[in-house]
XYZ file of C-alpha atoms in Angstrom:
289
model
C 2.928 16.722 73.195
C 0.980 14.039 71.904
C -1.136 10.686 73.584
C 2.514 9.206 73.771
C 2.848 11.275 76.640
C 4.098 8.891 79.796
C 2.814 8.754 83.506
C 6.739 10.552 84.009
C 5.312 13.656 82.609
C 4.845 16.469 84.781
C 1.048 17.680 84.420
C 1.653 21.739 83.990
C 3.817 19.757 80.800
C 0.378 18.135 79.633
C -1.342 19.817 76.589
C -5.196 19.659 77.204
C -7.377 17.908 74.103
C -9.060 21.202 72.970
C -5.603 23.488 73.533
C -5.308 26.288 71.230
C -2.977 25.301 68.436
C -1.521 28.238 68.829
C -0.765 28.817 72.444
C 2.867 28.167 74.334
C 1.806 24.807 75.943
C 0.492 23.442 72.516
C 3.659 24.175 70.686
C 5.934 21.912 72.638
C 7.137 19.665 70.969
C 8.907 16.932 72.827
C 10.087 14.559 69.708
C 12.745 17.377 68.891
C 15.386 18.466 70.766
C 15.728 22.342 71.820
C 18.805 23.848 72.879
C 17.088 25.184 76.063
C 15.789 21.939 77.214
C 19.279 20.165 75.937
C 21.454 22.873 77.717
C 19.048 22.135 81.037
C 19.880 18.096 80.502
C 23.638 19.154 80.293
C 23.319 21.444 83.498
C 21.913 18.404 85.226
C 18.285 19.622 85.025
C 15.155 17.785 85.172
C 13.323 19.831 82.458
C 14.110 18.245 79.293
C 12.780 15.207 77.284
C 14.673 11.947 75.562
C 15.025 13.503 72.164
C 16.820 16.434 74.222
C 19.576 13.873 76.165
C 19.394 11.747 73.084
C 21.441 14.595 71.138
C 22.621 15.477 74.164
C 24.555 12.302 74.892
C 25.780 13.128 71.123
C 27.035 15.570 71.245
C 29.230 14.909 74.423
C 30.792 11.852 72.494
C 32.066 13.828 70.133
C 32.988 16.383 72.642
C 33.115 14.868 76.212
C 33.653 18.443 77.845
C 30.415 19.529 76.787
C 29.257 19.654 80.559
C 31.982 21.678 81.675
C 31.487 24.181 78.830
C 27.968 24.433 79.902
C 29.184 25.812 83.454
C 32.023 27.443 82.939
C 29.342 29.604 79.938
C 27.472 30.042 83.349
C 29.648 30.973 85.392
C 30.648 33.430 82.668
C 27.201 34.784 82.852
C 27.556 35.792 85.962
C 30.924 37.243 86.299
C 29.372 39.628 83.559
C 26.676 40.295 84.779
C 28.498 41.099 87.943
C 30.463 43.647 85.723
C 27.737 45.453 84.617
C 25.810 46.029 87.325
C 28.499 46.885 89.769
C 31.359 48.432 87.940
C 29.285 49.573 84.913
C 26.428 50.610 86.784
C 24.281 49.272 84.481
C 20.505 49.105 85.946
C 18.293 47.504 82.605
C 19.260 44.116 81.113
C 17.645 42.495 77.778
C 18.446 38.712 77.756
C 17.677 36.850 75.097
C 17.814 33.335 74.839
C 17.128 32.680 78.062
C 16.759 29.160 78.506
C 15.608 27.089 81.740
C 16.003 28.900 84.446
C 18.602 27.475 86.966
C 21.264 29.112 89.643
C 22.052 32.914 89.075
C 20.076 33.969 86.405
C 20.784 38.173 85.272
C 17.998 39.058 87.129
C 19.501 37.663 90.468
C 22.978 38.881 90.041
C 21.914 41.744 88.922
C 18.931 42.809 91.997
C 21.566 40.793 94.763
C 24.044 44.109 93.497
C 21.486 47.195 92.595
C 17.759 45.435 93.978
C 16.085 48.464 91.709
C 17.514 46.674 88.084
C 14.880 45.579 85.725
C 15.273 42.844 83.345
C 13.436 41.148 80.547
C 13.929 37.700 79.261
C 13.614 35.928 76.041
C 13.143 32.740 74.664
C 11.185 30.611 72.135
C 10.432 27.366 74.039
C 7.173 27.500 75.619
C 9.082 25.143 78.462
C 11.540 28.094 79.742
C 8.459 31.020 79.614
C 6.324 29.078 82.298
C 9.896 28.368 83.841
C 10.308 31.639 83.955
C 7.288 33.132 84.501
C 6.772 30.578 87.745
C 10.359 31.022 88.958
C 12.148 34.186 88.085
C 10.796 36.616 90.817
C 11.922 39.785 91.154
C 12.677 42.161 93.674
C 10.476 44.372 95.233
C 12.319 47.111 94.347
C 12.815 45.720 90.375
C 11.226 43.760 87.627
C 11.043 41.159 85.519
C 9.475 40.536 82.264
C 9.166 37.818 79.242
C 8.701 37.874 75.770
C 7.901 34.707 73.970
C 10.336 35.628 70.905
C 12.831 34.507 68.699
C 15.919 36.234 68.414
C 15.457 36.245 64.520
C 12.825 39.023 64.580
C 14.327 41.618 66.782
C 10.900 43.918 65.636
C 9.076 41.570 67.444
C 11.473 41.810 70.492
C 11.753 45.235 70.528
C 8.245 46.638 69.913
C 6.868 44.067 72.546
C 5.084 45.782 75.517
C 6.351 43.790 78.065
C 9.716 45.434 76.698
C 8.854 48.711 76.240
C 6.694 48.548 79.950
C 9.631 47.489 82.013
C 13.007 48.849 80.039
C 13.502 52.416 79.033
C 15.368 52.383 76.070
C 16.796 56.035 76.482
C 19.104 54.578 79.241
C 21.556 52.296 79.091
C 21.185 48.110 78.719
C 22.887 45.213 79.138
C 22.383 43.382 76.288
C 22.705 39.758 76.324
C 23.030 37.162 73.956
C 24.589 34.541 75.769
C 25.215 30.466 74.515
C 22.609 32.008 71.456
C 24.402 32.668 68.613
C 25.725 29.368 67.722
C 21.771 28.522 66.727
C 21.734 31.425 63.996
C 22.813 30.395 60.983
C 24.868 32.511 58.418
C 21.247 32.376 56.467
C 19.775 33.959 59.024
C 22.272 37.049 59.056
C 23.448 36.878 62.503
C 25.640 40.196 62.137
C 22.378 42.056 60.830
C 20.440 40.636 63.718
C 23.097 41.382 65.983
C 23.737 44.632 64.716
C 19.801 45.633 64.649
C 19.484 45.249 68.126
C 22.836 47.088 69.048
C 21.274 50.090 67.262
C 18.224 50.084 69.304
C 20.256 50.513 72.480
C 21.489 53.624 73.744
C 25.101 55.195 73.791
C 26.459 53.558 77.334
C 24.612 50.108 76.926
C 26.466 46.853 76.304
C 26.701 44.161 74.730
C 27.888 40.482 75.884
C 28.367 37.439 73.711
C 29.790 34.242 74.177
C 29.658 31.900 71.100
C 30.995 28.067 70.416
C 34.190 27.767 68.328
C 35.766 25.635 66.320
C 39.513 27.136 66.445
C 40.194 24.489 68.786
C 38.618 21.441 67.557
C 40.049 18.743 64.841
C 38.150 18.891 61.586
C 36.576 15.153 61.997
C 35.295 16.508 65.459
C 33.782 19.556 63.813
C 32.363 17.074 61.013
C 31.230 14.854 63.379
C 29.427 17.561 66.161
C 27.969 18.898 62.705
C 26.169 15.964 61.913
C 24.745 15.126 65.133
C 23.137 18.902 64.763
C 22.022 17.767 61.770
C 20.568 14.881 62.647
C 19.126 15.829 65.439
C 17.370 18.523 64.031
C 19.017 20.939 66.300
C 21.941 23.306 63.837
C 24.868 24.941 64.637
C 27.293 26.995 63.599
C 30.604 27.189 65.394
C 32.629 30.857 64.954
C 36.228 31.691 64.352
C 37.369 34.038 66.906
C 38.113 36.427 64.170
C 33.841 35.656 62.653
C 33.125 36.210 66.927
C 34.780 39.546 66.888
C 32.415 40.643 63.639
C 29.393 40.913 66.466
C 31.399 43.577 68.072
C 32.340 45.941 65.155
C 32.269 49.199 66.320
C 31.480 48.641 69.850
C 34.666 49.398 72.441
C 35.796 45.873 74.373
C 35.922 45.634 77.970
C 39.273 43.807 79.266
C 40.605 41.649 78.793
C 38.374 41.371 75.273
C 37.649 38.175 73.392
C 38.789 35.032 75.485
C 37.762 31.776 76.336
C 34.541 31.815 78.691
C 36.661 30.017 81.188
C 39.305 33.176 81.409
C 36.907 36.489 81.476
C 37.852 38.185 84.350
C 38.113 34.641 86.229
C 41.047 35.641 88.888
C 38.797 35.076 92.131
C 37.724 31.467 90.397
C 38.751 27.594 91.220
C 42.495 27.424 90.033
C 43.676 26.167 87.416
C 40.990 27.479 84.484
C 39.751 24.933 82.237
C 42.043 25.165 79.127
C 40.063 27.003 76.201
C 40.125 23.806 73.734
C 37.935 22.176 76.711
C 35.632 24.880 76.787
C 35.679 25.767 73.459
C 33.946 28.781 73.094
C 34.532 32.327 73.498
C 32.883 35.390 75.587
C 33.356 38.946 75.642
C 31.773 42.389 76.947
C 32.301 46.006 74.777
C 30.224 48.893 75.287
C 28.146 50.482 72.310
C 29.627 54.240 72.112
């Protein structure tokens, strides 16, 4: 943040004169948008910046559902998370790409089902960690933790010590990468990063995706939400539900598999589901033998 700053902007936002140049509050950047803080803008959130609602706005003209894919990718979140801890009896969680915290984050699905479940988060934008670290409170009975990481050096993530003080990686996880991997780009070897952080987990953990697709969009819409990522400085690459399944080789799916976001296990949700071309993106759950 720079002496452009406005009046509007929250003071714990404010970078002091002599901040490190290194530390969270000095690396945000509020001339480029970040998925975290666009996502928040999409969610109806307070917590992002004009260059964030600028692409934002962008991207919804080229795909006007955006909003609703942002919800119904939440709501998926929690419907799996829901899974795991109550029918999987899963007790650790490791979510990565966090973003601003809003209504039912893992850790408060999770500790409203099993109060003893421990989670860590993870996220590169300096916004979500004080976010986080000012808003996700756990249980008495749990934790929480947060790693400033990327998701592009899993080494980093898993050798950190707020992992390895509040997760014990000899029991099972839920891992989750969820509304994430449509920011890694094939040249940063999604599968491998995917795959290295699957192997880290223990026989009984799981893992839970959900990706954007382009299996349901025209190829001038695909060229067109493209460019906007490109011009906006913020990339993405949409999967083929056959590419989506590739994150999952070798892991065993939980039904009904790979579906639209809107569909996994939605029964008890508003009727009718959002068709899968307005959502456009996929989700699914499979435990790591």
């Amino acid at each position: 943040m720079t002496a452009e700053e406005t009046d509007a902007t929250p003071s714990w936002m404010r970078i002091p004169a002599d901040a490190d140049p290194d530390s969270s509050g000095a690396r945000i950047d509020v001339s480029v948008a970040h998925p975290a803080r666009r996502y928040d803008y999409w969610l109806g959130g307070k917590d992002n910046f004009p260059a964030d609602r600028a692409s934002g706005d962008q991207i919804a003209a080229a795909f006007p559902t955006i909003r609703l894919a942002v919800i119904e990718n939440r709501a998926f979140l929690r419907r799996a998370v829901t899974y795991l801890a109550r029918e999987a009896g899963i007790r650790q969680f490791l979510d990565i790409g966090t973003g601003i915290p809003t209504a039912n984050n893992t850790h408060q699905v999770a500790q409203s089902i099993a109060p003893t479940s421990r989670i860590v988060y993870v996220d590169n934008d300096p916004i979500v960690l004080v976010h986080a670290r000012a808003l996700l409170t756990s249980s008495d009975e749990g934790a929480t933790a947060y790693i400033d990481a990327d998701l592009r050096d899993p080494d980093k993530i898993l050798q950190a010590p707020e992992l390895t003080a509040t997760l014990d990686l000899s029991q099972p996880v839920g891992l989750m990468l969820v509304a994430v991997m449509h920011f890694i780009l094939d040249e940063d070897n999604p599968y491998d990063l995917v795959g290295q952080l699957v192997s880290a987990m223990p026989s009984g953990s799981y893992l839970t995706v959900t990706q954007a697709t382009n299996d349901y969009l025209p190829p001038e819409k695909i060229k067109e939400i493209n460019a906007v990522g490109q011009r906006t400085r913020v990339p993405a690459r949409m999967r083929s539900k056959e590419e989506f399944a590739r994150f999952f080789d070798g892991l065993e799916f939980v039904e009904p598999g790979i579906v639209s976001v809107a569909d996994w296990r939605a029964e008890n949700e508003p009727q009718p589901r959002p068709t899968a071309a307005e959502v456009s993106g996929y989700g699914a759950v499979a435990r790591i033998p």
